[in-house]
Coordinates of C-alpha atoms in Angstrom, one line a residue:
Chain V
X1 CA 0.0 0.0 0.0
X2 CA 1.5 3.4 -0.8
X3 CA 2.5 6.1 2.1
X4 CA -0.6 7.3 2.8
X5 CA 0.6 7.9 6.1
X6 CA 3.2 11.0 4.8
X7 CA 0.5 12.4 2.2
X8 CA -1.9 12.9 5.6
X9 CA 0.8 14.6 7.0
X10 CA 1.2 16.7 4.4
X11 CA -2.4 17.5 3.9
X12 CA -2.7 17.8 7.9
X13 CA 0.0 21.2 7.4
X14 CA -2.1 23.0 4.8
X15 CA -5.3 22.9 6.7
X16 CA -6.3 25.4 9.2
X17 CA -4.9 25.1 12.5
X18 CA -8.8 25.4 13.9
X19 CA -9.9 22.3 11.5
X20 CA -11.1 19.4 13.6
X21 CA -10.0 16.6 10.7
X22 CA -7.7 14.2 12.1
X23 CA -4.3 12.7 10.4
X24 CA -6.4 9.1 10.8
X25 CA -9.8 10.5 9.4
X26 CA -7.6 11.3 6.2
X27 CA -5.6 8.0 6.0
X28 CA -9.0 6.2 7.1
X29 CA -10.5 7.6 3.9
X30 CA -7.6 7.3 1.6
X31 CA -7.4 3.4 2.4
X32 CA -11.5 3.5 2.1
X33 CA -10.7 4.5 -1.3
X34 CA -7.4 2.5 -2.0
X35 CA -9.8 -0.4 -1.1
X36 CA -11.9 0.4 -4.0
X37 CA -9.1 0.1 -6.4
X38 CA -8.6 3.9 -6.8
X39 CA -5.5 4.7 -7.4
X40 CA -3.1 7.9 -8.4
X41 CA -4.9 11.2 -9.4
X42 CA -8.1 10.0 -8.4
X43 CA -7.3 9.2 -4.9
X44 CA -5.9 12.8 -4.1
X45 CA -8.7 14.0 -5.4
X46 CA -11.6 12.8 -3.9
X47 CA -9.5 13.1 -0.8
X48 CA -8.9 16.6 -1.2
X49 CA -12.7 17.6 -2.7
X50 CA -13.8 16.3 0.6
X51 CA -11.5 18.0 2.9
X52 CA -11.7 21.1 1.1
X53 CA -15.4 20.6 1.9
X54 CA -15.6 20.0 5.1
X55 CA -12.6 22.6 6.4
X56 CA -13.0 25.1 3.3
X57 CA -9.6 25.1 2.7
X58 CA -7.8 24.6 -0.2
X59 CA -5.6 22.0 -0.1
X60 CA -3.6 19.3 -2.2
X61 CA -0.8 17.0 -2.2
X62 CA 2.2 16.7 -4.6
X63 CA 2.4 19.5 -5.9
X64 CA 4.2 21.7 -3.8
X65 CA 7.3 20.4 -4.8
X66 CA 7.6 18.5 -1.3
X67 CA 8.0 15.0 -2.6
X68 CA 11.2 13.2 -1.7
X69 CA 13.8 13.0 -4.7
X70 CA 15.4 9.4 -5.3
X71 CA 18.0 8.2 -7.8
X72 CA 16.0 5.4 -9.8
X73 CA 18.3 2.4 -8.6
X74 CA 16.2 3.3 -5.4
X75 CA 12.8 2.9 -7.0
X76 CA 10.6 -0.2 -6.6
X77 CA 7.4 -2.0 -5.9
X78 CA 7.3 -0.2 -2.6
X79 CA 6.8 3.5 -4.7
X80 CA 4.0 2.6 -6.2
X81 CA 1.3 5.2 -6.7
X82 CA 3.6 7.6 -4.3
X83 CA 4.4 11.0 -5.7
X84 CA 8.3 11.1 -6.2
X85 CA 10.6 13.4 -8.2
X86 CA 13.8 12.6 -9.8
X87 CA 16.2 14.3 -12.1
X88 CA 17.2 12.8 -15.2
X89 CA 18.3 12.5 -18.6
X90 CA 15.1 11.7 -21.3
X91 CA 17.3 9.1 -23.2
X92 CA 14.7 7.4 -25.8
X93 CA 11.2 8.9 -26.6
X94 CA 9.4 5.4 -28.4
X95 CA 7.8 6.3 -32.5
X96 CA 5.0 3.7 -31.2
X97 CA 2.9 4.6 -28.5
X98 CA -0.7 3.5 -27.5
X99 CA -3.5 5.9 -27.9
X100 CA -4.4 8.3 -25.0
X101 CA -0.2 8.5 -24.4
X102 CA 1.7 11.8 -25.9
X103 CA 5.4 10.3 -24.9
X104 CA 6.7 7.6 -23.2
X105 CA 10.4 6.6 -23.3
X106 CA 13.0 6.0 -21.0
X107 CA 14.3 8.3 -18.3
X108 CA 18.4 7.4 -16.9
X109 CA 19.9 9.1 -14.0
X110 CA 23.9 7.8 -13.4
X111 CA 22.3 5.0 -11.4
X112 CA 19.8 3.4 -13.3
X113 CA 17.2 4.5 -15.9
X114 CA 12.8 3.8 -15.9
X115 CA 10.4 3.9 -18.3
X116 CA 7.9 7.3 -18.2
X117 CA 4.9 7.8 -19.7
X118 CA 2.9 11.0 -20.2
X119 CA -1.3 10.8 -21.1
X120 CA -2.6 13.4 -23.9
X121 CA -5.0 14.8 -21.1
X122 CA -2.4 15.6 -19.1
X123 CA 0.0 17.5 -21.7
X124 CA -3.2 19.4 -22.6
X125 CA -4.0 20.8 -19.4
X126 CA -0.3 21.2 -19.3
X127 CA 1.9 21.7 -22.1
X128 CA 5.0 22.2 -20.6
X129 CA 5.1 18.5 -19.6
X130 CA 6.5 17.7 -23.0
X131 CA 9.9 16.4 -22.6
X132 CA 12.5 16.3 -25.6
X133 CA 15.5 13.3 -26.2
X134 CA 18.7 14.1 -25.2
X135 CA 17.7 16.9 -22.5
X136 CA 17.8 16.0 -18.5
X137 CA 15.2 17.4 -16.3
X138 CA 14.2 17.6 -12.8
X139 CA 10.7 15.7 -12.8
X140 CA 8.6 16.5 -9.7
X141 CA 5.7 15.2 -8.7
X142 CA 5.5 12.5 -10.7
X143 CA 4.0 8.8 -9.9
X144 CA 5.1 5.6 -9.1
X145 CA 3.8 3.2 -10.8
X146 CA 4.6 -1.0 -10.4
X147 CA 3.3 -3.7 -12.2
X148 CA 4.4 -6.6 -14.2
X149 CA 7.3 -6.6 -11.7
X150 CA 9.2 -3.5 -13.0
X151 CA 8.5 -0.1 -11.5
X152 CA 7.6 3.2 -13.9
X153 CA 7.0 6.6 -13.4
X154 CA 3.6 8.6 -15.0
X155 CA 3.9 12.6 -15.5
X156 CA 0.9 14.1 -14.4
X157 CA -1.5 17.3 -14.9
X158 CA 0.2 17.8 -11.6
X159 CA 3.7 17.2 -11.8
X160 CA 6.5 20.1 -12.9
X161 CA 9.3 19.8 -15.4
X162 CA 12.3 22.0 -15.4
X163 CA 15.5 21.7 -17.5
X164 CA 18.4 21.2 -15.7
X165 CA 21.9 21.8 -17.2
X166 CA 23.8 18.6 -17.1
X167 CA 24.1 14.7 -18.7
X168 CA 23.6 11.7 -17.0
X169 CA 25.4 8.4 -18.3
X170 CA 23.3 5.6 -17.3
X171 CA 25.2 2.4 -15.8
X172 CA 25.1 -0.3 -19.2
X173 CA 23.0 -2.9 -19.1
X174 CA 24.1 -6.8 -19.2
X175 CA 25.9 -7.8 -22.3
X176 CA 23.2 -10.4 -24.1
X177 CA 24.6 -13.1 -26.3
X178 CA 22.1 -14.4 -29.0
X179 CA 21.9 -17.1 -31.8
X180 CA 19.1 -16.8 -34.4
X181 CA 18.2 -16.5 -38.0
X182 CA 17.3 -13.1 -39.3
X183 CA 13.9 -13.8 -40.4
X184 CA 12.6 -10.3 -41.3
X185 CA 14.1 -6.8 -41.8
X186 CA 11.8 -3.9 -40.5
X187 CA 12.2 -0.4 -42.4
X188 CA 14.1 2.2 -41.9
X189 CA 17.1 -0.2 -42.4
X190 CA 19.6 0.3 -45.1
X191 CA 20.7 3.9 -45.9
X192 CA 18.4 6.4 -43.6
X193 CA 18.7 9.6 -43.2
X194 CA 19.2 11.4 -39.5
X195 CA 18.3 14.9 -38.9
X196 CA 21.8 16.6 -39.0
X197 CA 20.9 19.0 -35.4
X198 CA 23.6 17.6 -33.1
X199 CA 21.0 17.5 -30.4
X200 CA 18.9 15.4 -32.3
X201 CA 19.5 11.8 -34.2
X202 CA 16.1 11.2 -35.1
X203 CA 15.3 9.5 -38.3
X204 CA 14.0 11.2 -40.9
X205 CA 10.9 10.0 -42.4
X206 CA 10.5 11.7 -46.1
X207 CA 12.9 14.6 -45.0
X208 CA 10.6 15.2 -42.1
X209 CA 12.1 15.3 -38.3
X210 CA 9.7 14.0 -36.1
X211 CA 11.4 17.0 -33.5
X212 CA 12.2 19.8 -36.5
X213 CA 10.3 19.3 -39.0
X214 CA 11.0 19.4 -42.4
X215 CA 15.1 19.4 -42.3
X216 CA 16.8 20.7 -45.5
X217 CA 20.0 19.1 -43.9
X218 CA 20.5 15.8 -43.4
X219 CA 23.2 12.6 -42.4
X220 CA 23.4 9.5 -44.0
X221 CA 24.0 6.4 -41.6
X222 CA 23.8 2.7 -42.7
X223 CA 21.9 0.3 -40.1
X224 CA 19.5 -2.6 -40.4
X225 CA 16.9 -3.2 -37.8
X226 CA 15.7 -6.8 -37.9
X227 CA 13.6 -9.9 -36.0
X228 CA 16.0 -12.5 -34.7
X229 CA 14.4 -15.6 -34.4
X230 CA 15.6 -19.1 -32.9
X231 CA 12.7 -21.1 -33.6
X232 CA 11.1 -20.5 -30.1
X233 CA 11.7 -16.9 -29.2
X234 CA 12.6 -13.9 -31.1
X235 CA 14.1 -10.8 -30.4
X236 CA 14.0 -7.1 -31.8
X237 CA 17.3 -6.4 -32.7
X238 CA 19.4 -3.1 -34.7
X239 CA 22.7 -3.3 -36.3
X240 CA 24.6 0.3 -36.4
X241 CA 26.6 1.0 -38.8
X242 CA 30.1 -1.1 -38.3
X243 CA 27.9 -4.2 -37.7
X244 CA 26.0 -3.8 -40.8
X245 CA 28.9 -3.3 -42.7
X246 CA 30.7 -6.0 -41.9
X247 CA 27.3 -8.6 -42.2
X248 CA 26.5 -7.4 -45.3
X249 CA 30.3 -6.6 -47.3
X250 CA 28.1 -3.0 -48.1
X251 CA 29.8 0.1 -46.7
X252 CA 28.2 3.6 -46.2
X253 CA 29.9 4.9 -49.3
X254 CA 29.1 1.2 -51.1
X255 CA 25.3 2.2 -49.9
X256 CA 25.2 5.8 -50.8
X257 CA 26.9 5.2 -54.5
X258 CA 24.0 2.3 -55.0
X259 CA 21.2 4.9 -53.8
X260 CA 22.5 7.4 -56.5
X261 CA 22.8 5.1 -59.1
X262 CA 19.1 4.1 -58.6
X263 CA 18.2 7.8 -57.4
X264 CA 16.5 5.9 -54.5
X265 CA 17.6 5.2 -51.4
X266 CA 15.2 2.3 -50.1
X267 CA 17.4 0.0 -52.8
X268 CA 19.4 -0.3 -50.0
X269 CA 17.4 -1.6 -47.5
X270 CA 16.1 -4.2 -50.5
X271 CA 19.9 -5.4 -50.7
X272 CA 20.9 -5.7 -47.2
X273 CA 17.7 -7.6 -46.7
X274 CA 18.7 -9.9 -49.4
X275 CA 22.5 -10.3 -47.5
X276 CA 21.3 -11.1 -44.1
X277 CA 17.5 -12.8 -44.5
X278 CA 17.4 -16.6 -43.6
X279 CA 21.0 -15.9 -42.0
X280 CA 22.2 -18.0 -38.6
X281 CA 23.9 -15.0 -36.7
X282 CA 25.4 -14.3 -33.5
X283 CA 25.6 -11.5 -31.9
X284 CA 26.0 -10.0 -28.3
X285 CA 24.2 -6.5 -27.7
X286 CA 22.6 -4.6 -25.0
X287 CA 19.2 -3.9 -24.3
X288 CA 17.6 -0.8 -25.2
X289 CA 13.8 -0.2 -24.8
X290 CA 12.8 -2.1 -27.9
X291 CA 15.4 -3.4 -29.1
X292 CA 19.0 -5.1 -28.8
X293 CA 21.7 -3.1 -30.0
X294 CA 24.2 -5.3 -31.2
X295 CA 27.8 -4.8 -30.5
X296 CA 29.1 -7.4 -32.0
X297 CA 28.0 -10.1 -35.0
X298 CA 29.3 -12.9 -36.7
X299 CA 27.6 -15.2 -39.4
X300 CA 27.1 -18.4 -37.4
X301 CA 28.8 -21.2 -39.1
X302 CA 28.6 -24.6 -37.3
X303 CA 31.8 -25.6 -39.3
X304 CA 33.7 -23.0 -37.6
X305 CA 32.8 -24.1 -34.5
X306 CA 32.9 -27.7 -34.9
X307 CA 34.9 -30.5 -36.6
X308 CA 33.2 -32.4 -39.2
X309 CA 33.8 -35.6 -36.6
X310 CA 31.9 -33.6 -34.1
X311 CA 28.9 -32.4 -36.5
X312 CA 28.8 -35.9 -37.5
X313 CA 28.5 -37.2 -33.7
X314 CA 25.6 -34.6 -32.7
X315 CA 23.8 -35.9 -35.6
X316 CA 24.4 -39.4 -34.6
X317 CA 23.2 -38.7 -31.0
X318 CA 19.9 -36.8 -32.4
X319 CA 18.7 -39.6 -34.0
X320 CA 19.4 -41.8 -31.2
X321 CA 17.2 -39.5 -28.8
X322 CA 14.4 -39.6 -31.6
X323 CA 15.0 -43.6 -31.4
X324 CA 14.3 -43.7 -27.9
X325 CA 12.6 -40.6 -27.2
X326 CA 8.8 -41.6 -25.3
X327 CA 9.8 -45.4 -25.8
X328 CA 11.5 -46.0 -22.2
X329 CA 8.2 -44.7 -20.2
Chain I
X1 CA -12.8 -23.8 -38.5
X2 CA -12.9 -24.3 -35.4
X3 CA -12.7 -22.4 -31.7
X4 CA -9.7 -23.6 -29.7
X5 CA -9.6 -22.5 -25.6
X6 CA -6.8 -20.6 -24.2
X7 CA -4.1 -23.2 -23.6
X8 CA -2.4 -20.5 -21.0
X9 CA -5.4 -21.4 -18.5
X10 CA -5.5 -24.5 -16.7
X11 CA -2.5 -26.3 -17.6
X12 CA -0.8 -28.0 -14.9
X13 CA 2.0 -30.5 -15.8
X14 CA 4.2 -32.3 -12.9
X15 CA 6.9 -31.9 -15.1
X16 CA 7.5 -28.0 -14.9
X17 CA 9.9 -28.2 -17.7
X18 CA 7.1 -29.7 -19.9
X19 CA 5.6 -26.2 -19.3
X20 CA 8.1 -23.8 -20.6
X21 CA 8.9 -25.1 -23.9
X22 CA 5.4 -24.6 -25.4
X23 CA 3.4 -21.7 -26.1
X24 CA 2.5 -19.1 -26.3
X25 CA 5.3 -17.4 -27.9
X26 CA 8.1 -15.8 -25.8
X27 CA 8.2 -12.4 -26.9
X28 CA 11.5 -10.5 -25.1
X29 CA 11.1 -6.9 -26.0
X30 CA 7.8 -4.9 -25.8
X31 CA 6.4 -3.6 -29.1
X32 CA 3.9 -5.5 -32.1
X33 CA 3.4 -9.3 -31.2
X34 CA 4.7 -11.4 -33.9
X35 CA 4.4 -14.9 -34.0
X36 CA 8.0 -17.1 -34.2
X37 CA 9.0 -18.8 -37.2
X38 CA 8.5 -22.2 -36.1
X39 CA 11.3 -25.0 -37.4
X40 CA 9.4 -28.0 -38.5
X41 CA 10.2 -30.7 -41.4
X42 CA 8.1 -30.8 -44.9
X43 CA 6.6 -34.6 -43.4
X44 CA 4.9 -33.3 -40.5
X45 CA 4.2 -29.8 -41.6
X46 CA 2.2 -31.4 -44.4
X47 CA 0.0 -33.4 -42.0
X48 CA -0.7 -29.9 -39.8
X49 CA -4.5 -30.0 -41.4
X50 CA -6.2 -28.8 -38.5
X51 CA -6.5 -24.7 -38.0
X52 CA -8.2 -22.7 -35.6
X53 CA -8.1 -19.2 -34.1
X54 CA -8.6 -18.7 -30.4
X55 CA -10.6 -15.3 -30.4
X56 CA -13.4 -15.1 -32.7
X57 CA -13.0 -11.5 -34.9
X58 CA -11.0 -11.2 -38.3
X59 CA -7.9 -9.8 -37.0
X60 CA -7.5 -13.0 -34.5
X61 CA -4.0 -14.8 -35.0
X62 CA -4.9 -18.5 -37.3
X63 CA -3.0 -21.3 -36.4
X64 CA -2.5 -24.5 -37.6
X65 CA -1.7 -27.4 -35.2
X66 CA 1.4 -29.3 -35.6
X67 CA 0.7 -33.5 -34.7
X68 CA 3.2 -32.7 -31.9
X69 CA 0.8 -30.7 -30.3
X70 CA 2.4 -27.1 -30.7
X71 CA 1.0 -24.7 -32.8
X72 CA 2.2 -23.0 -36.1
X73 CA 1.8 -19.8 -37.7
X74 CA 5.1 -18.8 -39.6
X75 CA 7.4 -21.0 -40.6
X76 CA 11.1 -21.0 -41.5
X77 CA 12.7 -23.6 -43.6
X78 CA 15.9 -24.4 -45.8
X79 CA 16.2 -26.7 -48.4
X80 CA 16.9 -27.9 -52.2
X81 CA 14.7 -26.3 -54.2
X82 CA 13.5 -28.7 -56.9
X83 CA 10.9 -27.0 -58.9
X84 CA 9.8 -23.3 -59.8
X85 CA 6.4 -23.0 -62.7
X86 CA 5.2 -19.8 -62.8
X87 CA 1.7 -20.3 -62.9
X88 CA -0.4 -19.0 -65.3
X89 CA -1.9 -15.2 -64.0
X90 CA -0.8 -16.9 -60.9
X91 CA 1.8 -17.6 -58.7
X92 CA 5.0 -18.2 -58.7
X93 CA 5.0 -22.4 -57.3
X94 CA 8.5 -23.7 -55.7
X95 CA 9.0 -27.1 -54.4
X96 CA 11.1 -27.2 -51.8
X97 CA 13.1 -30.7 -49.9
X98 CA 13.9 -30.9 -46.7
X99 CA 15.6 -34.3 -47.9
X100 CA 12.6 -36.0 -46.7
X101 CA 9.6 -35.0 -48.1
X102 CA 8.7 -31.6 -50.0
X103 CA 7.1 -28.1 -48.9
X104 CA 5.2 -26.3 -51.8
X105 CA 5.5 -22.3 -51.3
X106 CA 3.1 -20.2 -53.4
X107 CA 4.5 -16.8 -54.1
X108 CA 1.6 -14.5 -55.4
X109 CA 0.9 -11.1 -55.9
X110 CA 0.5 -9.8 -52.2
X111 CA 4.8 -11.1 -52.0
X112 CA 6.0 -9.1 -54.4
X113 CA 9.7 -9.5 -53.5
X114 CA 9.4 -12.7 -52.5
X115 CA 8.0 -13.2 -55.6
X116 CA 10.5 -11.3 -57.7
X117 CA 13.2 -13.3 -56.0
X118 CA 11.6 -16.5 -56.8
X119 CA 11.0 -15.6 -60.6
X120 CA 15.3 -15.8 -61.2
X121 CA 15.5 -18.6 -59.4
X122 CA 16.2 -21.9 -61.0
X123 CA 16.9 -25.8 -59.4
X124 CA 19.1 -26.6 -57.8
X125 CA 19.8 -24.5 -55.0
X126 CA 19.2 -23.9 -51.7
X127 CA 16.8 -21.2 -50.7
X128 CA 15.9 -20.2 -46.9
X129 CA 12.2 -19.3 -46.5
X130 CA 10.3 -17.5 -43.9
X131 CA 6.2 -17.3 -44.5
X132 CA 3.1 -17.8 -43.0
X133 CA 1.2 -21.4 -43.4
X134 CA -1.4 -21.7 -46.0
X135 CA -4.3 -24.0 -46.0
X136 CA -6.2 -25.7 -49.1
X137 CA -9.1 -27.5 -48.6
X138 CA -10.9 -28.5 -52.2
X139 CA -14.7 -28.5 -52.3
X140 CA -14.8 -31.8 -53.9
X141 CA -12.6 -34.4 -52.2
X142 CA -10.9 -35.0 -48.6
X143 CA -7.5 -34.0 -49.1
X144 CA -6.2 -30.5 -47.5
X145 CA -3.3 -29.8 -49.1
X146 CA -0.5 -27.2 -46.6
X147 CA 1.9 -24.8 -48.1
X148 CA 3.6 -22.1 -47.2
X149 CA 3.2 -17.8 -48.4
X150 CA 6.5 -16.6 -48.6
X151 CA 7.4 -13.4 -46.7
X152 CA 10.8 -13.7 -48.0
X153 CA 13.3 -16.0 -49.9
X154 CA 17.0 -16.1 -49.9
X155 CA 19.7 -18.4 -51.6
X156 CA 22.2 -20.1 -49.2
X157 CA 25.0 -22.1 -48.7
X158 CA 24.8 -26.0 -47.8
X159 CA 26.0 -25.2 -44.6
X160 CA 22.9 -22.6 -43.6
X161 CA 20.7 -25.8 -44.9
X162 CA 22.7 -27.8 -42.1
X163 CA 22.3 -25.4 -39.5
X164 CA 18.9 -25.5 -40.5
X165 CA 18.3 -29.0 -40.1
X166 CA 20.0 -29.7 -36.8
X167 CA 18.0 -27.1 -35.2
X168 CA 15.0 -28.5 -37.3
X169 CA 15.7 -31.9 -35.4
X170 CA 16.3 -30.6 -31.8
X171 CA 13.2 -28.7 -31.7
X172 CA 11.1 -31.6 -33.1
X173 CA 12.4 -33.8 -30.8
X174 CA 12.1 -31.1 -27.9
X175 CA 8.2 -31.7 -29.1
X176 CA 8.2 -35.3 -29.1
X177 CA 9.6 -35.6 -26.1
X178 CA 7.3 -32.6 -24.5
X179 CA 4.4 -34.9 -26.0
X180 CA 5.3 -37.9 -25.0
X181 CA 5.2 -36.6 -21.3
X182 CA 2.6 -34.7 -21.6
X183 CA 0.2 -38.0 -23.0
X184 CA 1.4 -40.2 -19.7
X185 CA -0.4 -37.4 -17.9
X186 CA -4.1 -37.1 -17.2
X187 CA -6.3 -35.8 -19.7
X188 CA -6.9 -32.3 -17.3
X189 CA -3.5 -32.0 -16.9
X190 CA -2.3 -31.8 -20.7
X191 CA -1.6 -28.7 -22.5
X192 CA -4.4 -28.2 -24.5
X193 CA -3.1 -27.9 -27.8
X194 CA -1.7 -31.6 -27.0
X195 CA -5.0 -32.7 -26.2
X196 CA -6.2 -31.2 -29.6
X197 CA -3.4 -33.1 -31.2
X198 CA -4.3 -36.0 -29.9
X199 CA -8.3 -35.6 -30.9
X200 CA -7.0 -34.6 -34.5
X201 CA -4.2 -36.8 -35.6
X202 CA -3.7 -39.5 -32.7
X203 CA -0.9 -40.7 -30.8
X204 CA 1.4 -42.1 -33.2
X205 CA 4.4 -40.1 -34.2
X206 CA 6.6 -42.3 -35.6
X207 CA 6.1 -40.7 -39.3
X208 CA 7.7 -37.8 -37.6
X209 CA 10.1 -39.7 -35.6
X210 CA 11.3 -41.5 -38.5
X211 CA 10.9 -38.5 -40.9
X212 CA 13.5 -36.1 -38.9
X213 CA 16.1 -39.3 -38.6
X214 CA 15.7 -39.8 -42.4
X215 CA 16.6 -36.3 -42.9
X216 CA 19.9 -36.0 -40.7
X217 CA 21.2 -39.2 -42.1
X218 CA 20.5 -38.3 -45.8
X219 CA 22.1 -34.2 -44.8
X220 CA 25.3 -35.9 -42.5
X221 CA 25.7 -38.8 -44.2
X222 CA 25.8 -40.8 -41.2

């Protein structure tokens, strides 16, 4: 159950000192309504309509800018629906959202980083909630919110965003070794074109910058997002530049030549796809958001990595566990 | 076709590592489903007849049920390519072998690159595919005839066919063995797909059994 204890508190300190509501009439009512499943906005809110009823005063929690600030390393299940504030670093905003969400993406301080999320009704009643990539911010009164084991924070109408002047580098994640077969290649891969503002990376799609607009300057990068599949799971993964150059044998310059010569530069992504599709690779990458950025790949060739003898003698010992296999019970 | 109930209710196996090798699909990053490219030999695929969706709108996923009780949406296989007609108005028709038996891949008009690639292709050769399954059922006879709709096509090397078919032959036996376990169980206590599998086709798996060994022995020569 979240701190309802510390949000009475602070509701206790705005009302008048002549009020005859109690810290435990407030709690009572905010677990009364936690019981019903209400949760976040909701909750303050009926709890502060009816105190502002009954003493006159107008009160509400959040915020003031009273909330304690963590690093997120220090964020769990136990901050759940609790206002908190943190300062951090907007690394990713995601192209795909649900409806009803303006931004979510990924906020890292230097000792972890958590996934935000920001609802269309509350950028409209407040617009300066919108956050840009890149740019670190001091995020108050925002909520906790835990479920499917991982912990996230929602901006609210309520909550206040300031730009702060400083970077954050975010501990890496684990390195993750994979083996699959590329099965499908997701556009933008091949030659795309990133909006040239240093601040910015974004693709462009059709010369457009989903931050700037329509650019009239531009850099070309080389990179193949793809599905890595293993037969029972796959995995959403993005080759940058080095590693695509070195799967396919196409360089940047190899890319751009081919996109002149055809005056079009989704050729590329045609011919990369036709390198790497139905490929066994491995790589090792680290997670980011939606995808695995891979650091390092290598075609996956089982005579590399075994002796003919060796292939031969797994073969041998498959066939002998499909002899046997079900035929022993 | 037919409704199928949600296997992820209800299944309780003694065996917990009977439980994690079967669906649904692990999915590791957030973002669109997608259904993985299952890795299944032309001799069962073929005999995958029986298809169902478990919600009941348009958009639902359709599945086809593998005789070793695991479902099957997309497909990725590698083999000799031993035919290519270009139909008449139609599709392109390839006949691939998995050096057992044979998958047919239509490429038509809603693949266009699939479809382009196939067109310059010509026996032998080994081509990698990834596509969804299809399903053919004539009005006037029995038969239901499988094949695959090609998302994409590639030419490879004998060694990507090898890869292929070891992986090919763990994962079937992975299923043979998850079925075999799963059928000494109670009937309430199976995986429901099994149970389905068992309804559709049966118990007997040796065609499959025997299939997958034919095919490493032919590929390694041992």
């Amino acid at each position: 159950m979240p701190d309802f204890d510390s949000r009475a508190r602070d509701l206790m300190e705005q009302l008048p000192e002549d009020s005859d509501v109690t810290h435990e009439e407030i709690v009572d009512l905010y677990e009364k309504c936690y019981g019903f499943k209400i949760t976040g906005n909701d909750l303050d809110n009926i709890v502060q309509r009816k105190l502002a009823k009954q003493t006159g005063a107008e009160v509400s929690t959040g915020a003031q800018g009273g909330d304690q600030h963590y690093e997120i390393t220090d964020l769990g299940a136990n901050h759940d629906e609790e206002w908190i504030s943190l300062t951090g670093q907007v690394l990713t905003i995601w192209d795909d959202v649900p409806d009803g969400i303006a931004q979510k993406g990924r906020i890292g301080d230097d000792t972890g980083t958590i996934e935000f999320s920001l609802f269309e009704k509350s950028l409209q009643s407040n617009p300066s909630l919108e956050v840009q990539e890149g740019k670190s911010y001091r995020f108050e009164s925002v909520v906790g919110d835990y479920y499917d084991e991982r912990i996230r924070v929602r901006i609210n109408s309520r909550s206040s965003i300031e730009e702060v002047d400083r970077s954050f580098s975010p501990p890496e994640s684990d390195v993750i070794g994979l083996l699959g077969v590329i099965v499908d290649v997701v556009p933008p891969s091949g030659l795309i074109k990133r909006c040239a503002d240093p601040d910015c990376s974004y693709v462009l799609d059709d010369g457009e910058c989903p931050d700037h607009g329509v650019v009239g300057d531009h850099e070309f990068d080389l990179r193949i997002k793809a599905i890595l599949d293993d037969g029972e799971e796959y995995h959403r993964v993005v080759f940058p530049l080095e590693q695509t150059e070195s799967l396919t044998d196409i360089s940047l310059a190899d890319a751009r030549r081919l996109a002149e010569q055809e005056y079009d530069h989704t050729v590329v992504e045609q011919k990369v796809g036709d390198r790497v599709l139905g490929r066994h690779v491995e790589i090792h990458g680290r997670e980011l958001d939606n995808y695995i950025v891979v650091n390092e790949a290598a075609e996956y060739s089982l005579r590399q990595t075994e002796s003919e003898a060796t292939i031969e003698n797994s073969a041998e010992q498959l066939i002998e566990q499909l002899q046997s296999v079900g035929r022993s019970a | 076709m037919s409704q199928h109930t949600n296997p992820e209710t209800g299944t309780q196996v003694e065996d917990e590592s009977s439980l994690d090798d079967g669906q649904p699909e692990q999915q590791s990053t957030p973002g669109p489903r997608r259904e993985v490219a299952k890795r299944v030999f032309a001799r069962e695929f073929n005999d995958a007849t029986y298809e169902f969706q478990e919600a009941n709108h348009d958009r639902a996923t359709q599945w086809t049920l593998l005789p070793t009780g695991e479902r099957l949406n997309r497909i990725f296989i590698v083999g000799a390519l031993t035919e290519v007609a270009d139909l008449d108005e139609g599709p392109m028709r390839l006949v691939v072998f998995d050096g057992h038996s044979k998958f047919v891949v239509y490429a038509g008009k809603y693949t266009p690159s699939a479809r382009e690639t196939a067109r310059e292709l010509e026996p032998p050769e080994y081509v990698a595919i990834v596509g969804k399954y299809n399903r053919f059922a004539p009005e006037d006879g029995d038969d239901i005839y499988l094949s695959i709709k090609p998302e994409s096509i590639s030419v490879v090397d004998e060694e990507v066919q090898q890869n292929w078919v070891m992986k090919t032959a763990e994962l079937t036996l992975k299923r043979i063995s998850r079925f075999c376990r799963q059928e000494s169980a109670d009937r309430a206590a199976r995986d429901l797909d099994v149970n389905q599998a068992i309804d559709q086709y049966g118990s007997d798996l040796s065609p499959y059994r025997n299939a997958s060994i034919n095919v490493l022995e032919t590929v390694f020569d041992v």
